[in-house]
PDB file of C-alpha atoms in Angstrom:
ATOM      1  CA  MET A 158     113.629  95.784 120.360  1.00 49.00           C
ATOM      2  CA  LYS A 159     111.173  93.218 119.110  1.00 66.00           C
ATOM      3  CA  HIS A 160     109.370  93.606 115.455  1.00 75.00           C
ATOM      4  CA  ILE A 161     106.370  92.623 115.334  1.00 78.00           C
ATOM      5  CA  LEU A 162     106.158  90.537 111.382  1.00 81.00           C
ATOM      6  CA  SER A 163     104.018  88.079 112.141  1.00 83.00           C
ATOM      7  CA  ALA A 164     100.731  87.073 115.100  1.00 82.00           C
ATOM      8  CA  LYS A 165     102.526  83.512 115.085  1.00 87.00           C
ATOM      9  CA  GLN A 166     105.071  85.081 117.093  1.00 88.00           C
ATOM     10  CA  PHE A 167     103.587  85.459 120.206  1.00 89.00           C
ATOM     11  CA  SER A 168     103.551  82.251 123.491  1.00 91.00           C
ATOM     12  CA  ARG A 169     100.230  82.908 125.223  1.00 92.00           C
ATOM     13  CA  SER A 170     101.998  84.138 127.749  1.00 94.00           C
ATOM     14  CA  ASP A 171     102.572  87.340 125.078  1.00 91.00           C
ATOM     15  CA  LEU A 172      99.242  88.239 124.561  1.00 91.00           C
ATOM     16  CA  GLU A 173      98.277  87.577 128.241  1.00 93.00           C
ATOM     17  CA  TYR A 174     100.135  91.090 128.776  1.00 94.00           C
ATOM     18  CA  LEU A 175      99.539  92.253 125.611  1.00 89.00           C
ATOM     19  CA  MET A 176      95.632  92.154 126.859  1.00 92.00           C
ATOM     20  CA  SER A 177      96.040  93.053 130.336  1.00 95.00           C
ATOM     21  CA  GLN A 178      98.890  96.567 128.845  1.00 92.00           C
ATOM     22  CA  ALA A 179      95.852  97.127 126.592  1.00 89.00           C
ATOM     23  CA  LYS A 180      92.704  96.710 129.909  1.00 92.00           C
ATOM     24  CA  LYS A 181      95.510  99.882 131.250  1.00 89.00           C
ATOM     25  CA  MET A 182      94.859 102.165 128.319  1.00 80.00           C
ATOM     26  CA  ASP A 183      91.712 101.661 127.756  1.00 84.00           C
ATOM     27  CA  GLU A 184      91.465 102.582 130.978  1.00 87.00           C
ATOM     28  CA  ILE A 185      94.287 105.911 131.398  1.00 82.00           C
ATOM     29  CA  LEU A 186      91.870 107.245 127.528  1.00 78.00           C
ATOM     30  CA  ALA A 187      88.703 106.937 129.660  1.00 84.00           C
ATOM     31  CA  LYS A 188      90.845 109.314 131.993  1.00 83.00           C
ATOM     32  CA  GLY A 189      90.862 111.097 129.787  1.00 80.00           C
ATOM     33  CA  GLY A 190      94.025 110.864 127.913  1.00 75.00           C
ATOM     34  CA  SER A 191      98.133 110.788 128.900  1.00 80.00           C
ATOM     35  CA  ARG A 192     100.396 112.307 127.897  1.00 85.00           C
ATOM     36  CA  VAL A 193     102.936 109.731 127.734  1.00 84.00           C
ATOM     37  CA  PHE A 194     104.271 109.748 123.990  1.00 89.00           C
ATOM     38  CA  ASP A 195     105.118 113.197 124.814  1.00 90.00           C
ATOM     39  CA  GLU A 196     107.741 114.562 122.168  1.00 92.00           C
ATOM     40  CA  HIS A 197     107.494 111.198 120.709  1.00 96.00           C
ATOM     41  CA  ILE A 198     105.858 110.669 116.298  1.00 98.00           C
ATOM     42  CA  LEU A 199     104.928 107.666 115.208  1.00 97.00           C
ATOM     43  CA  ALA A 200     105.299 107.789 111.033  1.00 96.00           C
ATOM     44  CA  THR A 201     102.334 106.186 109.416  1.00 93.00           C
ATOM     45  CA  LEU A 202     103.557 104.720 106.257  1.00 89.00           C
ATOM     46  CA  PHE A 203     100.813 102.875 104.616  1.00 86.00           C
ATOM     47  CA  TYR A 204     101.341 101.704 101.235  1.00 81.00           C
ATOM     48  CA  GLU A 205      98.045  99.640 101.149  1.00 80.00           C
ATOM     49  CA  PRO A 206      95.249 101.719 101.360  1.00 80.00           C
ATOM     50  CA  SER A 207      93.636 100.827 104.844  1.00 85.00           C
ATOM     51  CA  THR A 208      91.232 104.349 106.051  1.00 86.00           C
ATOM     52  CA  ARG A 209      90.387 102.675 110.333  1.00 92.00           C
ATOM     53  CA  THR A 210      93.911 100.823 110.347  1.00 91.00           C
ATOM     54  CA  ARG A 211      95.934 103.574 109.714  1.00 90.00           C
ATOM     55  CA  LEU A 212      93.157 106.150 111.702  1.00 92.00           C
ATOM     56  CA  SER A 213      92.769 104.225 114.889  1.00 92.00           C
ATOM     57  CA  PHE A 214      97.052 104.620 114.701  1.00 92.00           C
ATOM     58  CA  GLU A 215      97.582 107.812 114.414  1.00 93.00           C
ATOM     59  CA  SER A 216      94.552 108.694 116.492  1.00 91.00           C
ATOM     60  CA  ALA A 217      95.956 106.361 119.447  1.00 88.00           C
ATOM     61  CA  MET A 218      98.594 108.184 119.482  1.00 93.00           C
ATOM     62  CA  LEU A 219      97.460 111.367 119.731  1.00 91.00           C
ATOM     63  CA  ARG A 220      95.858 110.777 122.596  1.00 86.00           C
ATOM     64  CA  LEU A 221      98.658 109.099 124.552  1.00 86.00           C
ATOM     65  CA  GLY A 222     100.963 113.391 124.291  1.00 91.00           C
ATOM     66  CA  GLY A 223     102.206 111.978 120.782  1.00 95.00           C
ATOM     67  CA  ARG A 224     102.327 113.449 117.064  1.00 96.00           C
ATOM     68  CA  VAL A 225     101.346 111.917 113.828  1.00 97.00           C
ATOM     69  CA  ILE A 226     103.260 111.842 110.719  1.00 95.00           C
ATOM     70  CA  SER A 227     101.982 110.744 107.362  1.00 90.00           C
ATOM     71  CA  GLU A 228     102.991 108.948 104.114  1.00 84.00           C
ATOM     72  CA  THR A 229      99.328 107.588 102.511  1.00 75.00           C
ATOM     73  CA  ASP A 230      99.839 107.290  98.975  1.00 70.00           C
ATOM     74  CA  VAL A 231     102.581 105.370  97.027  1.00 63.00           C
ATOM     75  CA  THR A 232     102.410 107.932  93.559  1.00 64.00           C
ATOM     76  CA  PHE A 233     104.700 110.068  95.892  1.00 57.00           C
ATOM     77  CA  SER A 234     106.492 107.849  98.034  1.00 59.00           C
ATOM     78  CA  SER A 235     109.771 105.923  97.626  1.00 63.00           C
ATOM     79  CA  GLN A 236     107.863 102.900  97.305  1.00 60.00           C
ATOM     80  CA  SER A 237     107.713 103.698  94.058  1.00 59.00           C
ATOM     81  CA  LYS A 238     111.546 104.959  92.453  1.00 67.00           C
ATOM     82  CA  TRP A 239     111.610 101.305  93.782  1.00 72.00           C
ATOM     83  CA  GLU A 240     113.363 101.749  97.296  1.00 75.00           C
ATOM     84  CA  ILE A 241     114.086  98.901  99.300  1.00 83.00           C
ATOM     85  CA  LEU A 242     111.611  99.149 102.226  1.00 82.00           C
ATOM     86  CA  GLU A 243     115.145  98.824 104.637  1.00 87.00           C
ATOM     87  CA  ASP A 244     116.363 101.758 103.265  1.00 88.00           C
ATOM     88  CA  THR A 245     112.660 103.170 103.799  1.00 86.00           C
ATOM     89  CA  ILE A 246     112.610 102.622 107.494  1.00 89.00           C
ATOM     90  CA  ARG A 247     115.957 102.988 108.107  1.00 91.00           C
ATOM     91  CA  ILE A 248     115.500 106.816 107.086  1.00 91.00           C
ATOM     92  CA  VAL A 249     112.279 107.434 108.313  1.00 92.00           C
ATOM     93  CA  SER A 250     113.072 106.426 112.025  1.00 94.00           C
ATOM     94  CA  GLY A 251     116.008 109.469 112.145  1.00 95.00           C
ATOM     95  CA  TYR A 252     112.510 111.319 111.625  1.00 96.00           C
ATOM     96  CA  ALA A 253     110.228 108.885 113.884  1.00 97.00           C
ATOM     97  CA  ASP A 254     109.981 107.492 117.544  1.00 96.00           C
ATOM     98  CA  ILE A 255     107.934 104.437 115.648  1.00 95.00           C
ATOM     99  CA  ILE A 256     106.693 103.366 112.112  1.00 94.00           C
ATOM    100  CA  ALA A 257     103.631 101.964 112.044  1.00 92.00           C
ATOM    101  CA  ILE A 258     104.089 100.070 107.736  1.00 89.00           C
ATOM    102  CA  ARG A 259     100.629  99.175 105.805  1.00 83.00           C
TER     103      ARG A 259
END
């Protein structure tokens, strides 16, 4: 699995592929959505406020048939207890198939 950490890690062909996939997804959405992520769970860990970004991820997952679990308040998260982010990711990966972090 490839982790996306920076836009600089993508080649031109990678970006063209992503754009073609986005176009296909847009066409699927226009037809009423998809069940491609049935039985899949997205965990959103937003430790910085970003309502539009978080909602766009969550909306996309729901439109593709998946479910969402969220953490948006760092004061109640393990990050407030100084847990290492890698540990949080390892634990949350046991609860979810996809993790989006901000």
